[in-house]
Each structure stands twice: as C-alpha cells, then as structure tokens.
C-alpha cells in the first residue's frame, strides 16, 4: 500500500505544471498550526489528568479550572480563558494562597495565566504554559474586596524594579515579597521559579543561612511584575518531560551577576536599515507536538494536499525484457 501511494504521488508530481510541482514537493503533507488548534478550545479534554510533552511543546488532558474566586486568591484576565491547569497545579496554588494568607501577611494572591483548557501553544503571549504545570502569580497583593470582571481585565500588575532596571525599588519590594517567593519554592513539587535578575539578587541578600531553596529561583527576562512557578511532572503523566534538575548551587554569585551585566549593557546604536525581510520563525504545527495531542484535540495531525493534474498522467513504461541467454533457456 505504501509503495502504491508513493507511486501515485510521483505520478501527480510529473503531471502537475512546474510551479505546482515545486509547491507540491514542499506542502504535499501539511499539518495544522498548533496554536490555531489549541488557542480556540473552550473546554478541557474529558480524560484522566495528564501533562503531555514538554513545557513549551505539549498539551494537557483532564484540565481543571482554578476557581475565579477563592478564600485567598482571585484569578485575573478571565477573557483569556487561561485559568486551567493540571489538578496538581490547581491544588498547589490553593494551598500556597492559603498558606501565605495565614503565615506571611498576604490578604491573598492575584493569579495570572496558567494554561488553556487543553494546554498547547497559545495564540499570543507565552511560549511555555503548554502542559498545565506553569502559573504566573502577581507581585501585588489581592485587595480586600472582590474585583469586578472589568477590573480583572484592566488592572495592572506593579513592577518591582527601580529606575536603573537592575535593582528592586525598595519602596515597593518588601520582606513580604521575599517570604512569598520562598514559600512558593518550598514545596517539593516545584521545579523552578522564574524572576527578574534584580529580584533574584534581592532574594540572595535576604535569605540568610537558609539558602537551599534559592537554587530553584532562576533569573529570566521580564518577570518583575509577577513570578512564574513551574511544577515537576506529576506521577502518572506518561510522556511528560521534566527539565534537568537545578542542582545545589544557589546561583547568587557569578550567575546572577552575569544576568545583571546583560541588563546594564547600553542599547546598540541603530544600524542603517537594509531592506531585507527577516524570515519569521515558523509556528509549531500539530506534528511538532506529541502524537497524543492531536487525539486530545480531535484533529488529524496531517492532511494530504494533492493538486488536480492539468494534463494526462503518463503511465510508467516498462522496459522490454532482455532476451534470455542460451544457457539460461536450456537450464
């Protein structure tokens, strides 16, 4: 069957005009753009909970929503429909919110993006947050009232950076913020927490002798309005891909200083524009994700796009059989 399909495809290439033939070679087998598939899903896949693939190349089955309002949290940016996660993430966020309310002086947490109902690539924003194990937590505390839907769309998170861009603003950054991030990192299921390098440095200075948790705090671009929690793959999530372990180094020496040097570098002078169009990075397609993601979304991973021939299809010509040698005939 496979050889027949290859023969048929070859014949169609021969029959098509030159331009169509070239196009066919490039796009005979295509795959849907993954963000177009997952970015429009409104409901989770009704399956057992499972994080599938890697944090930036995967999907999610059996997602649960973080309730919009809780005793110690409120979900933000509801119009994005990104308050979904693996049940392990939802449970973690609820426990963390209750703990910082009880022990760390926070009235509650404002929770930003988690994942889409089926995870996967998003139409805008994050490259990760695809398998329901990532969450953004704002650095300004929840107010002592329930925010309106409109406020949840328009209210802004507050940057913790000073004007120099490489240190925290001490009028905004407080010990409460440090205690919040330390508690968030203290849970064994947490793999990493991403923060701005200036916040990492402030945490290093504050930590004192108890420094084991600092290895989980990773400096990264942005992340001065919120911090980004990432959990390890839960048990039972076959095909979930963990990142390498962070090790025991607290990252408070050369690592954080190298990040801050990057932040201090002056902007390079603009070069004269050469009118060359940059090739945009191609979007992830469904075939770039684990095979189970297509089944979860109910979409075929590939489609065959074969142009209609515009001239008769030539039939293959068989070579005439060579005359047998006398010795062969007589054997």
PDB file of C-alpha atoms in Angstrom:
ATOM      1  CA  UNK A   1       0.000   0.000   0.000  1.00  0.00           C
ATOM      2  CA  UNK A   2       2.811   2.379   0.889  1.00  0.00           C
ATOM      3  CA  UNK A   3       4.619   1.758  -2.421  1.00  0.00           C
ATOM      4  CA  UNK A   4       1.361   2.357  -4.307  1.00  0.00           C
ATOM      5  CA  UNK A   5       0.877   5.721  -2.541  1.00  0.00           C
ATOM      6  CA  UNK A   6       4.457   6.772  -3.338  1.00  0.00           C
ATOM      7  CA  UNK A   7       3.961   5.802  -6.998  1.00  0.00           C
ATOM      8  CA  UNK A   8       0.685   7.751  -7.185  1.00  0.00           C
ATOM      9  CA  UNK A   9       2.245  10.835  -5.591  1.00  0.00           C
ATOM     10  CA  UNK A  10       5.185  10.670  -8.016  1.00  0.00           C
ATOM     11  CA  UNK A  11       2.841  10.489 -10.989  1.00  0.00           C
ATOM     12  CA  UNK A  12       0.894  13.511  -9.764  1.00  0.00           C
ATOM     13  CA  UNK A  13       4.121  15.475  -9.437  1.00  0.00           C
ATOM     14  CA  UNK A  14       5.002  14.605 -13.034  1.00  0.00           C
ATOM     15  CA  UNK A  15       1.542  15.592 -14.241  1.00  0.00           C
ATOM     16  CA  UNK A  16       1.396  18.962 -12.487  1.00  0.00           C
ATOM     17  CA  UNK A  17       2.751  22.161 -14.075  1.00  0.00           C
ATOM     18  CA  UNK A  18       6.316  23.072 -12.948  1.00  0.00           C
ATOM     19  CA  UNK A  19       5.164  25.688 -10.393  1.00  0.00           C
ATOM     20  CA  UNK A  20       2.535  23.382  -8.933  1.00  0.00           C
ATOM     21  CA  UNK A  21       5.035  20.533  -8.882  1.00  0.00           C
ATOM     22  CA  UNK A  22       7.506  22.574  -6.819  1.00  0.00           C
ATOM     23  CA  UNK A  23       4.729  23.603  -4.445  1.00  0.00           C
ATOM     24  CA  UNK A  24       3.592  20.012  -4.117  1.00  0.00           C
ATOM     25  CA  UNK A  25       7.033  18.832  -3.064  1.00  0.00           C
ATOM     26  CA  UNK A  26       7.034  21.356  -0.205  1.00  0.00           C
ATOM     27  CA  UNK A  27       3.452  21.043   1.010  1.00  0.00           C
ATOM     28  CA  UNK A  28       2.070  17.694  -0.068  1.00  0.00           C
ATOM     29  CA  UNK A  29       1.959  16.668   3.563  1.00  0.00           C
ATOM     30  CA  UNK A  30       0.931  19.557   5.832  1.00  0.00           C
ATOM     31  CA  UNK A  31      -0.124  19.854   9.424  1.00  0.00           C
ATOM     32  CA  UNK A  32      -2.429  22.346  11.183  1.00  0.00           C
ATOM     33  CA  UNK A  33      -0.787  25.215  13.061  1.00  0.00           C
ATOM     34  CA  UNK A  34      -0.889  24.066  16.683  1.00  0.00           C
ATOM     35  CA  UNK A  35      -1.836  27.416  18.230  1.00  0.00           C
ATOM     36  CA  UNK A  36      -4.845  27.660  15.911  1.00  0.00           C
ATOM     37  CA  UNK A  37      -5.996  24.251  17.131  1.00  0.00           C
ATOM     38  CA  UNK A  38      -5.436  24.748  20.865  1.00  0.00           C
ATOM     39  CA  UNK A  39      -5.959  28.515  21.087  1.00  0.00           C
ATOM     40  CA  UNK A  40      -9.660  28.181  20.244  1.00  0.00           C
ATOM     41  CA  UNK A  41     -10.511  25.297  22.571  1.00  0.00           C
ATOM     42  CA  UNK A  42     -13.111  26.319  25.132  1.00  0.00           C
ATOM     43  CA  UNK A  43     -13.343  23.166  27.230  1.00  0.00           C
ATOM     44  CA  UNK A  44     -10.886  20.601  28.577  1.00  0.00           C
ATOM     45  CA  UNK A  45     -10.475  17.111  27.191  1.00  0.00           C
ATOM     46  CA  UNK A  46     -12.713  14.836  29.324  1.00  0.00           C
ATOM     47  CA  UNK A  47      -9.950  12.363  30.083  1.00  0.00           C
ATOM     48  CA  UNK A  48      -7.787  11.378  33.024  1.00  0.00           C
ATOM     49  CA  UNK A  49      -5.456  14.206  34.037  1.00  0.00           C
ATOM     50  CA  UNK A  50      -2.181  14.043  32.144  1.00  0.00           C
ATOM     51  CA  UNK A  51       0.534  16.544  31.222  1.00  0.00           C
ATOM     52  CA  UNK A  52       1.912  15.517  27.827  1.00  0.00           C
ATOM     53  CA  UNK A  53       5.242  16.578  26.332  1.00  0.00           C
ATOM     54  CA  UNK A  54       7.475  19.460  27.382  1.00  0.00           C
ATOM     55  CA  UNK A  55       6.601  22.794  28.955  1.00  0.00           C
ATOM     56  CA  UNK A  56       6.980  24.589  25.603  1.00  0.00           C
ATOM     57  CA  UNK A  57       5.863  21.754  23.308  1.00  0.00           C
ATOM     58  CA  UNK A  58       2.950  19.758  24.605  1.00  0.00           C
ATOM     59  CA  UNK A  59      -0.691  19.670  25.693  1.00  0.00           C
ATOM     60  CA  UNK A  60      -2.957  18.780  28.606  1.00  0.00           C
ATOM     61  CA  UNK A  61      -5.703  16.236  29.221  1.00  0.00           C
ATOM     62  CA  UNK A  62      -8.195  16.369  32.073  1.00  0.00           C
ATOM     63  CA  UNK A  63      -7.515  20.002  32.993  1.00  0.00           C
ATOM     64  CA  UNK A  64      -9.266  21.613  35.965  1.00  0.00           C
ATOM     65  CA  UNK A  65     -10.035  25.327  36.331  1.00  0.00           C
ATOM     66  CA  UNK A  66      -8.732  27.465  39.146  1.00  0.00           C
ATOM     67  CA  UNK A  67     -11.942  28.865  40.645  1.00  0.00           C
ATOM     68  CA  UNK A  68     -12.279  32.531  39.707  1.00  0.00           C
ATOM     69  CA  UNK A  69     -12.672  33.495  43.386  1.00  0.00           C
ATOM     70  CA  UNK A  70     -11.318  31.724  46.429  1.00  0.00           C
ATOM     71  CA  UNK A  71     -10.824  32.494  50.105  1.00  0.00           C
ATOM     72  CA  UNK A  72      -7.228  33.571  49.418  1.00  0.00           C
ATOM     73  CA  UNK A  73      -6.980  34.205  45.659  1.00  0.00           C
ATOM     74  CA  UNK A  74      -8.628  35.795  42.620  1.00  0.00           C
ATOM     75  CA  UNK A  75      -7.983  34.849  39.001  1.00  0.00           C
ATOM     76  CA  UNK A  76      -7.089  37.659  36.584  1.00  0.00           C
ATOM     77  CA  UNK A  77      -7.567  38.259  32.829  1.00  0.00           C
ATOM     78  CA  UNK A  78     -10.578  35.957  32.631  1.00  0.00           C
ATOM     79  CA  UNK A  79     -11.259  36.765  28.978  1.00  0.00           C
ATOM     80  CA  UNK A  80      -8.152  34.791  28.005  1.00  0.00           C
ATOM     81  CA  UNK A  81      -9.606  31.540  29.375  1.00  0.00           C
ATOM     82  CA  UNK A  82      -6.203  30.561  30.730  1.00  0.00           C
ATOM     83  CA  UNK A  83      -7.110  29.653  34.303  1.00  0.00           C
ATOM     84  CA  UNK A  84      -6.819  25.919  33.556  1.00  0.00           C
ATOM     85  CA  UNK A  85      -4.173  23.538  34.815  1.00  0.00           C
ATOM     86  CA  UNK A  86      -3.282  20.019  35.774  1.00  0.00           C
ATOM     87  CA  UNK A  87      -5.090  19.192  39.051  1.00  0.00           C
ATOM     88  CA  UNK A  88      -1.675  19.115  40.748  1.00  0.00           C
ATOM     89  CA  UNK A  89      -1.136  22.779  39.815  1.00  0.00           C
ATOM     90  CA  UNK A  90      -4.614  23.844  40.949  1.00  0.00           C
ATOM     91  CA  UNK A  91      -4.099  22.090  44.284  1.00  0.00           C
ATOM     92  CA  UNK A  92      -0.670  23.709  44.723  1.00  0.00           C
ATOM     93  CA  UNK A  93      -1.966  27.229  44.037  1.00  0.00           C
ATOM     94  CA  UNK A  94      -4.815  26.859  46.502  1.00  0.00           C
ATOM     95  CA  UNK A  95      -2.517  25.530  49.238  1.00  0.00           C
ATOM     96  CA  UNK A  96       0.052  28.268  48.596  1.00  0.00           C
ATOM     97  CA  UNK A  97      -2.557  31.034  48.696  1.00  0.00           C
ATOM     98  CA  UNK A  98      -3.988  29.784  51.983  1.00  0.00           C
ATOM     99  CA  UNK A  99      -0.503  29.403  53.489  1.00  0.00           C
ATOM    100  CA  UNK A 100       0.720  32.921  52.648  1.00  0.00           C
ATOM    101  CA  UNK A 101      -2.537  34.349  53.931  1.00  0.00           C
ATOM    102  CA  UNK A 102      -2.086  32.549  57.239  1.00  0.00           C
ATOM    103  CA  UNK A 103       1.669  32.913  57.726  1.00  0.00           C
ATOM    104  CA  UNK A 104       3.138  35.662  55.535  1.00  0.00           C
ATOM    105  CA  UNK A 105       0.868  38.673  55.859  1.00  0.00           C
ATOM    106  CA  UNK A 106      -0.768  38.451  52.433  1.00  0.00           C
ATOM    107  CA  UNK A 107      -4.507  39.029  52.180  1.00  0.00           C
ATOM    108  CA  UNK A 108      -4.457  36.794  49.108  1.00  0.00           C
ATOM    109  CA  UNK A 109      -2.904  36.207  45.695  1.00  0.00           C
ATOM    110  CA  UNK A 110      -3.757  37.546  42.252  1.00  0.00           C
ATOM    111  CA  UNK A 111      -3.185  34.695  39.812  1.00  0.00           C
ATOM    112  CA  UNK A 112      -2.443  35.345  36.146  1.00  0.00           C
ATOM    113  CA  UNK A 113      -2.101  32.892  33.269  1.00  0.00           C
ATOM    114  CA  UNK A 114      -1.984  29.144  33.830  1.00  0.00           C
ATOM    115  CA  UNK A 115      -2.858  27.198  30.659  1.00  0.00           C
ATOM    116  CA  UNK A 116      -5.610  26.835  28.078  1.00  0.00           C
ATOM    117  CA  UNK A 117      -8.353  24.191  28.522  1.00  0.00           C
ATOM    118  CA  UNK A 118      -6.331  21.645  26.533  1.00  0.00           C
ATOM    119  CA  UNK A 119      -2.973  23.306  27.055  1.00  0.00           C
ATOM    120  CA  UNK A 120      -0.896  23.588  23.888  1.00  0.00           C
ATOM    121  CA  UNK A 121       0.570  26.660  22.183  1.00  0.00           C
ATOM    122  CA  UNK A 122      -1.258  29.961  22.701  1.00  0.00           C
ATOM    123  CA  UNK A 123      -2.398  32.463  20.102  1.00  0.00           C
ATOM    124  CA  UNK A 124      -0.388  35.172  21.892  1.00  0.00           C
ATOM    125  CA  UNK A 125       1.997  35.520  24.773  1.00  0.00           C
ATOM    126  CA  UNK A 126       3.781  32.599  26.367  1.00  0.00           C
ATOM    127  CA  UNK A 127       5.962  30.041  24.661  1.00  0.00           C
ATOM    128  CA  UNK A 128       5.581  27.727  27.654  1.00  0.00           C
ATOM    129  CA  UNK A 129       2.446  27.201  29.813  1.00  0.00           C
ATOM    130  CA  UNK A 130       1.501  24.327  27.479  1.00  0.00           C
ATOM    131  CA  UNK A 131       1.122  21.314  29.779  1.00  0.00           C
ATOM    132  CA  UNK A 132      -0.748  22.784  32.741  1.00  0.00           C
ATOM    133  CA  UNK A 133       2.200  22.975  35.142  1.00  0.00           C
ATOM    134  CA  UNK A 134       3.096  26.687  34.828  1.00  0.00           C
ATOM    135  CA  UNK A 135       1.467  29.608  36.660  1.00  0.00           C
ATOM    136  CA  UNK A 136       2.064  33.367  36.876  1.00  0.00           C
ATOM    137  CA  UNK A 137       1.492  34.955  40.285  1.00  0.00           C
ATOM    138  CA  UNK A 138       1.341  38.728  40.517  1.00  0.00           C
ATOM    139  CA  UNK A 139       3.638  40.576  42.902  1.00  0.00           C
ATOM    140  CA  UNK A 140       0.955  42.992  44.079  1.00  0.00           C
ATOM    141  CA  UNK A 141      -1.361  41.502  46.705  1.00  0.00           C
ATOM    142  CA  UNK A 142      -5.045  40.795  46.314  1.00  0.00           C
ATOM    143  CA  UNK A 143      -7.200  43.695  47.544  1.00  0.00           C
ATOM    144  CA  UNK A 144      -9.589  43.267  50.451  1.00  0.00           C
ATOM    145  CA  UNK A 145     -12.586  43.003  48.117  1.00  0.00           C
ATOM    146  CA  UNK A 146     -13.747  41.078  45.067  1.00  0.00           C
ATOM    147  CA  UNK A 147     -12.565  42.646  41.819  1.00  0.00           C
ATOM    148  CA  UNK A 148     -15.121  43.193  39.069  1.00  0.00           C
ATOM    149  CA  UNK A 149     -14.697  41.401  35.721  1.00  0.00           C
ATOM    150  CA  UNK A 150     -13.724  44.738  34.167  1.00  0.00           C
ATOM    151  CA  UNK A 151     -11.076  45.391  36.821  1.00  0.00           C
ATOM    152  CA  UNK A 152      -9.580  41.964  36.204  1.00  0.00           C
ATOM    153  CA  UNK A 153      -9.035  42.926  32.568  1.00  0.00           C
ATOM    154  CA  UNK A 154      -7.690  46.450  33.081  1.00  0.00           C
ATOM    155  CA  UNK A 155      -5.930  46.404  36.447  1.00  0.00           C
ATOM    156  CA  UNK A 156      -2.130  46.396  36.015  1.00  0.00           C
ATOM    157  CA  UNK A 157       0.454  44.427  37.884  1.00  0.00           C
ATOM    158  CA  UNK A 158       3.151  46.532  39.574  1.00  0.00           C
ATOM    159  CA  UNK A 159       6.816  46.352  38.599  1.00  0.00           C
ATOM    160  CA  UNK A 160       9.272  45.830  41.448  1.00  0.00           C
ATOM    161  CA  UNK A 161      12.188  47.442  39.560  1.00  0.00           C
ATOM    162  CA  UNK A 162      13.947  50.680  40.431  1.00  0.00           C
ATOM    163  CA  UNK A 163      14.634  53.212  37.677  1.00  0.00           C
ATOM    164  CA  UNK A 164      18.079  51.727  36.981  1.00  0.00           C
ATOM    165  CA  UNK A 165      16.428  48.457  35.860  1.00  0.00           C
ATOM    166  CA  UNK A 166      18.977  46.316  37.742  1.00  0.00           C
ATOM    167  CA  UNK A 167      17.781  46.632  41.344  1.00  0.00           C
ATOM    168  CA  UNK A 168      14.484  46.432  43.185  1.00  0.00           C
ATOM    169  CA  UNK A 169      12.572  49.544  44.204  1.00  0.00           C
ATOM    170  CA  UNK A 170      12.714  49.475  47.990  1.00  0.00           C
ATOM    171  CA  UNK A 171       9.520  51.497  48.223  1.00  0.00           C
ATOM    172  CA  UNK A 172       7.684  48.585  46.559  1.00  0.00           C
ATOM    173  CA  UNK A 173       9.728  45.470  47.288  1.00  0.00           C
ATOM    174  CA  UNK A 174       9.264  44.283  50.861  1.00  0.00           C
ATOM    175  CA  UNK A 175      10.099  41.318  53.045  1.00  0.00           C
ATOM    176  CA  UNK A 176       6.568  40.054  52.356  1.00  0.00           C
ATOM    177  CA  UNK A 177       7.523  39.538  48.702  1.00  0.00           C
ATOM    178  CA  UNK A 178      10.640  37.605  49.681  1.00  0.00           C
ATOM    179  CA  UNK A 179       8.678  35.421  52.085  1.00  0.00           C
ATOM    180  CA  UNK A 180       6.041  34.730  49.437  1.00  0.00           C
ATOM    181  CA  UNK A 181       8.592  33.534  46.872  1.00  0.00           C
ATOM    182  CA  UNK A 182      10.486  31.478  49.454  1.00  0.00           C
ATOM    183  CA  UNK A 183       7.273  29.740  50.487  1.00  0.00           C
ATOM    184  CA  UNK A 184       6.328  29.151  46.847  1.00  0.00           C
ATOM    185  CA  UNK A 185       9.695  27.445  46.291  1.00  0.00           C
ATOM    186  CA  UNK A 186       9.478  25.353  49.469  1.00  0.00           C
ATOM    187  CA  UNK A 187       7.059  22.764  48.056  1.00  0.00           C
ATOM    188  CA  UNK A 188       8.794  19.618  46.757  1.00  0.00           C
ATOM    189  CA  UNK A 189       6.727  19.556  43.561  1.00  0.00           C
ATOM    190  CA  UNK A 190       8.148  22.922  42.460  1.00  0.00           C
ATOM    191  CA  UNK A 191      10.865  22.554  39.809  1.00  0.00           C
ATOM    192  CA  UNK A 192      11.676  26.229  39.153  1.00  0.00           C
ATOM    193  CA  UNK A 193      10.521  29.760  39.833  1.00  0.00           C
ATOM    194  CA  UNK A 194      11.437  32.430  37.274  1.00  0.00           C
ATOM    195  CA  UNK A 195      12.070  36.003  38.435  1.00  0.00           C
ATOM    196  CA  UNK A 196      13.868  39.091  37.159  1.00  0.00           C
ATOM    197  CA  UNK A 197      17.633  39.025  37.951  1.00  0.00           C
ATOM    198  CA  UNK A 198      17.217  42.058  40.237  1.00  0.00           C
ATOM    199  CA  UNK A 199      14.665  40.121  42.287  1.00  0.00           C
ATOM    200  CA  UNK A 200      16.975  37.103  42.410  1.00  0.00           C
ATOM    201  CA  UNK A 201      19.762  39.316  43.774  1.00  0.00           C
ATOM    202  CA  UNK A 202      17.430  40.812  46.395  1.00  0.00           C
ATOM    203  CA  UNK A 203      16.428  37.300  47.490  1.00  0.00           C
ATOM    204  CA  UNK A 204      20.083  36.270  47.737  1.00  0.00           C
ATOM    205  CA  UNK A 205      20.781  39.224  50.032  1.00  0.00           C
ATOM    206  CA  UNK A 206      17.726  38.484  52.204  1.00  0.00           C
ATOM    207  CA  UNK A 207      17.984  34.697  52.509  1.00  0.00           C
ATOM    208  CA  UNK A 208      20.447  34.399  55.388  1.00  0.00           C
ATOM    209  CA  UNK A 209      21.756  30.905  56.229  1.00  0.00           C
ATOM    210  CA  UNK A 210      18.739  29.004  54.873  1.00  0.00           C
ATOM    211  CA  UNK A 211      19.665  29.000  51.180  1.00  0.00           C
ATOM    212  CA  UNK A 212      18.699  25.605  49.771  1.00  0.00           C
ATOM    213  CA  UNK A 213      15.517  26.961  48.170  1.00  0.00           C
ATOM    214  CA  UNK A 214      17.457  29.610  46.205  1.00  0.00           C
ATOM    215  CA  UNK A 215      18.639  27.046  43.628  1.00  0.00           C
ATOM    216  CA  UNK A 216      15.036  26.848  42.361  1.00  0.00           C
ATOM    217  CA  UNK A 217      14.884  30.617  41.806  1.00  0.00           C
ATOM    218  CA  UNK A 218      16.035  31.203  38.229  1.00  0.00           C
ATOM    219  CA  UNK A 219      16.760  34.641  36.728  1.00  0.00           C
ATOM    220  CA  UNK A 220      14.994  35.324  33.442  1.00  0.00           C
ATOM    221  CA  UNK A 221      13.970  38.204  31.206  1.00  0.00           C
ATOM    222  CA  UNK A 222      10.935  40.174  32.359  1.00  0.00           C
ATOM    223  CA  UNK A 223       9.277  38.692  35.436  1.00  0.00           C
ATOM    224  CA  UNK A 224       9.417  41.850  37.542  1.00  0.00           C
ATOM    225  CA  UNK A 225       5.596  42.248  37.616  1.00  0.00           C
ATOM    226  CA  UNK A 226       4.979  38.618  38.507  1.00  0.00           C
ATOM    227  CA  UNK A 227       6.876  35.418  39.244  1.00  0.00           C
ATOM    228  CA  UNK A 228       6.441  32.228  37.259  1.00  0.00           C
ATOM    229  CA  UNK A 229       6.075  28.897  39.077  1.00  0.00           C
ATOM    230  CA  UNK A 230       6.791  25.627  37.265  1.00  0.00           C
ATOM    231  CA  UNK A 231       5.959  22.228  38.762  1.00  0.00           C
ATOM    232  CA  UNK A 232       7.647  18.912  38.095  1.00  0.00           C
ATOM    233  CA  UNK A 233       5.802  16.283  36.073  1.00  0.00           C
ATOM    234  CA  UNK A 234       3.195  14.630  38.327  1.00  0.00           C
ATOM    235  CA  UNK A 235       3.110  10.889  38.782  1.00  0.00           C
ATOM    236  CA  UNK A 236       1.003   9.163  36.172  1.00  0.00           C
ATOM    237  CA  UNK A 237       1.693  11.698  33.410  1.00  0.00           C
ATOM    238  CA  UNK A 238       3.218   9.348  30.850  1.00  0.00           C
ATOM    239  CA  UNK A 239       5.129  11.293  28.238  1.00  0.00           C
ATOM    240  CA  UNK A 240       5.598  14.393  30.423  1.00  0.00           C
ATOM    241  CA  UNK A 241       9.151  15.724  30.055  1.00  0.00           C
ATOM    242  CA  UNK A 242      10.850  17.283  33.076  1.00  0.00           C
ATOM    243  CA  UNK A 243      13.596  19.865  32.759  1.00  0.00           C
ATOM    244  CA  UNK A 244      17.016  18.879  34.153  1.00  0.00           C
ATOM    245  CA  UNK A 245      17.343  19.258  37.920  1.00  0.00           C
ATOM    246  CA  UNK A 246      18.614  22.674  39.027  1.00  0.00           C
ATOM    247  CA  UNK A 247      21.402  21.339  41.252  1.00  0.00           C
ATOM    248  CA  UNK A 248      22.503  22.647  44.633  1.00  0.00           C
ATOM    249  CA  UNK A 249      24.224  25.916  43.657  1.00  0.00           C
ATOM    250  CA  UNK A 250      22.241  28.885  44.983  1.00  0.00           C
ATOM    251  CA  UNK A 251      23.034  30.945  41.862  1.00  0.00           C
ATOM    252  CA  UNK A 252      23.845  34.022  43.898  1.00  0.00           C
ATOM    253  CA  UNK A 253      27.355  34.635  42.632  1.00  0.00           C
ATOM    254  CA  UNK A 254      28.543  34.703  39.052  1.00  0.00           C
ATOM    255  CA  UNK A 255      25.240  33.559  37.613  1.00  0.00           C
ATOM    256  CA  UNK A 256      23.077  36.428  38.835  1.00  0.00           C
ATOM    257  CA  UNK A 257      25.858  38.963  38.210  1.00  0.00           C
ATOM    258  CA  UNK A 258      26.216  37.798  34.609  1.00  0.00           C
ATOM    259  CA  UNK A 259      22.489  38.366  34.136  1.00  0.00           C
ATOM    260  CA  UNK A 260      22.713  41.859  35.608  1.00  0.00           C
ATOM    261  CA  UNK A 261      25.595  42.705  33.281  1.00  0.00           C
ATOM    262  CA  UNK A 262      23.345  41.818  30.366  1.00  0.00           C
ATOM    263  CA  UNK A 263      20.724  44.190  31.769  1.00  0.00           C
ATOM    264  CA  UNK A 264      23.252  47.025  32.132  1.00  0.00           C
ATOM    265  CA  UNK A 265      24.528  46.855  28.565  1.00  0.00           C
ATOM    266  CA  UNK A 266      23.628  50.035  26.668  1.00  0.00           C
ATOM    267  CA  UNK A 267      21.437  49.653  23.645  1.00  0.00           C
ATOM    268  CA  UNK A 268      23.423  49.262  20.436  1.00  0.00           C
ATOM    269  CA  UNK A 269      23.142  52.191  18.008  1.00  0.00           C
ATOM    270  CA  UNK A 270      20.659  51.551  15.285  1.00  0.00           C
ATOM    271  CA  UNK A 271      22.273  50.373  12.070  1.00  0.00           C
ATOM    272  CA  UNK A 272      21.113  51.654   8.680  1.00  0.00           C
ATOM    273  CA  UNK A 273      18.183  49.584   7.626  1.00  0.00           C
ATOM    274  CA  UNK A 274      18.855  47.093   4.919  1.00  0.00           C
ATOM    275  CA  UNK A 275      15.590  46.354   3.298  1.00  0.00           C
ATOM    276  CA  UNK A 276      15.750  42.657   3.891  1.00  0.00           C
ATOM    277  CA  UNK A 277      12.770  40.886   5.243  1.00  0.00           C
ATOM    278  CA  UNK A 278      13.536  38.651   8.179  1.00  0.00           C
ATOM    279  CA  UNK A 279      12.074  35.224   7.917  1.00  0.00           C
ATOM    280  CA  UNK A 280       9.580  34.778  10.703  1.00  0.00           C
ATOM    281  CA  UNK A 281      10.104  31.741  12.875  1.00  0.00           C
ATOM    282  CA  UNK A 282       7.629  29.149  11.669  1.00  0.00           C
ATOM    283  CA  UNK A 283       4.876  28.351  14.176  1.00  0.00           C
ATOM    284  CA  UNK A 284       4.680  24.971  15.818  1.00  0.00           C
ATOM    285  CA  UNK A 285       2.491  22.573  13.909  1.00  0.00           C
ATOM    286  CA  UNK A 286       0.487  19.704  15.290  1.00  0.00           C
ATOM    287  CA  UNK A 287       3.128  17.246  14.078  1.00  0.00           C
ATOM    288  CA  UNK A 288       5.691  19.092  16.249  1.00  0.00           C
ATOM    289  CA  UNK A 289       3.763  18.093  19.376  1.00  0.00           C
ATOM    290  CA  UNK A 290       3.471  14.597  20.868  1.00  0.00           C
ATOM    291  CA  UNK A 291       1.134  12.385  18.841  1.00  0.00           C
ATOM    292  CA  UNK A 292      -1.389  12.160  21.697  1.00  0.00           C
ATOM    293  CA  UNK A 293      -2.038  15.916  21.448  1.00  0.00           C
ATOM    294  CA  UNK A 294      -3.823  15.502  18.122  1.00  0.00           C
ATOM    295  CA  UNK A 295      -6.059  12.822  19.596  1.00  0.00           C
ATOM    296  CA  UNK A 296      -6.881  15.034  22.583  1.00  0.00           C
ATOM    297  CA  UNK A 297      -7.868  17.927  20.312  1.00  0.00           C
ATOM    298  CA  UNK A 298      -9.738  15.594  17.928  1.00  0.00           C
ATOM    299  CA  UNK A 299      -7.802  16.820  14.895  1.00  0.00           C
ATOM    300  CA  UNK A 300      -5.854  14.874  12.283  1.00  0.00           C
ATOM    301  CA  UNK A 301      -2.123  15.507  12.610  1.00  0.00           C
ATOM    302  CA  UNK A 302      -1.560  15.688   8.844  1.00  0.00           C
ATOM    303  CA  UNK A 303      -3.587  16.323   5.707  1.00  0.00           C
ATOM    304  CA  UNK A 304      -2.711  15.383   2.159  1.00  0.00           C
ATOM    305  CA  UNK A 305      -2.959  18.309  -0.264  1.00  0.00           C
ATOM    306  CA  UNK A 306      -2.598  16.982  -3.800  1.00  0.00           C
ATOM    307  CA  UNK A 307      -3.205  19.378  -6.745  1.00  0.00           C
ATOM    308  CA  UNK A 308      -5.519  18.271  -9.522  1.00  0.00           C
ATOM    309  CA  UNK A 309      -3.493  17.263 -12.613  1.00  0.00           C
ATOM    310  CA  UNK A 310      -3.832  19.646 -15.574  1.00  0.00           C
ATOM    311  CA  UNK A 311      -2.616  17.222 -18.195  1.00  0.00           C
ATOM    312  CA  UNK A 312      -2.884  13.471 -18.703  1.00  0.00           C
ATOM    313  CA  UNK A 313      -0.971  11.367 -16.259  1.00  0.00           C
ATOM    314  CA  UNK A 314       1.661   9.346 -18.130  1.00  0.00           C
ATOM    315  CA  UNK A 315       1.686   5.676 -17.359  1.00  0.00           C
ATOM    316  CA  UNK A 316       5.006   4.107 -16.421  1.00  0.00           C
ATOM    317  CA  UNK A 317       6.752   2.455 -19.333  1.00  0.00           C
ATOM    318  CA  UNK A 318       8.114  -0.981 -18.779  1.00  0.00           C
ATOM    319  CA  UNK A 319      11.441  -1.843 -20.303  1.00  0.00           C
ATOM    320  CA  UNK A 320      11.266  -4.793 -22.708  1.00  0.00           C
ATOM    321  CA  UNK A 321      12.524  -7.987 -21.178  1.00  0.00           C
ATOM    322  CA  UNK A 322      16.064  -8.820 -22.163  1.00  0.00           C
ATOM    323  CA  UNK A 323      16.384 -11.943 -24.264  1.00  0.00           C
ATOM    324  CA  UNK A 324      17.464 -14.856 -22.196  1.00  0.00           C
ATOM    325  CA  UNK A 325      20.871 -16.286 -22.869  1.00  0.00           C
ATOM    326  CA  UNK A 326      21.019 -19.747 -24.355  1.00  0.00           C
ATOM    327  CA  UNK A 327      22.448 -21.224 -21.223  1.00  0.00           C
ATOM    328  CA  UNK A 328      19.518 -19.818 -19.198  1.00  0.00           C
ATOM    329  CA  UNK A 329      16.956 -21.142 -21.635  1.00  0.00           C
ATOM    330  CA  UNK A 330      18.446 -24.567 -21.554  1.00  0.00           C
ATOM    331  CA  UNK A 331      18.778 -24.808 -17.797  1.00  0.00           C
TER     332      UNK A 331
END
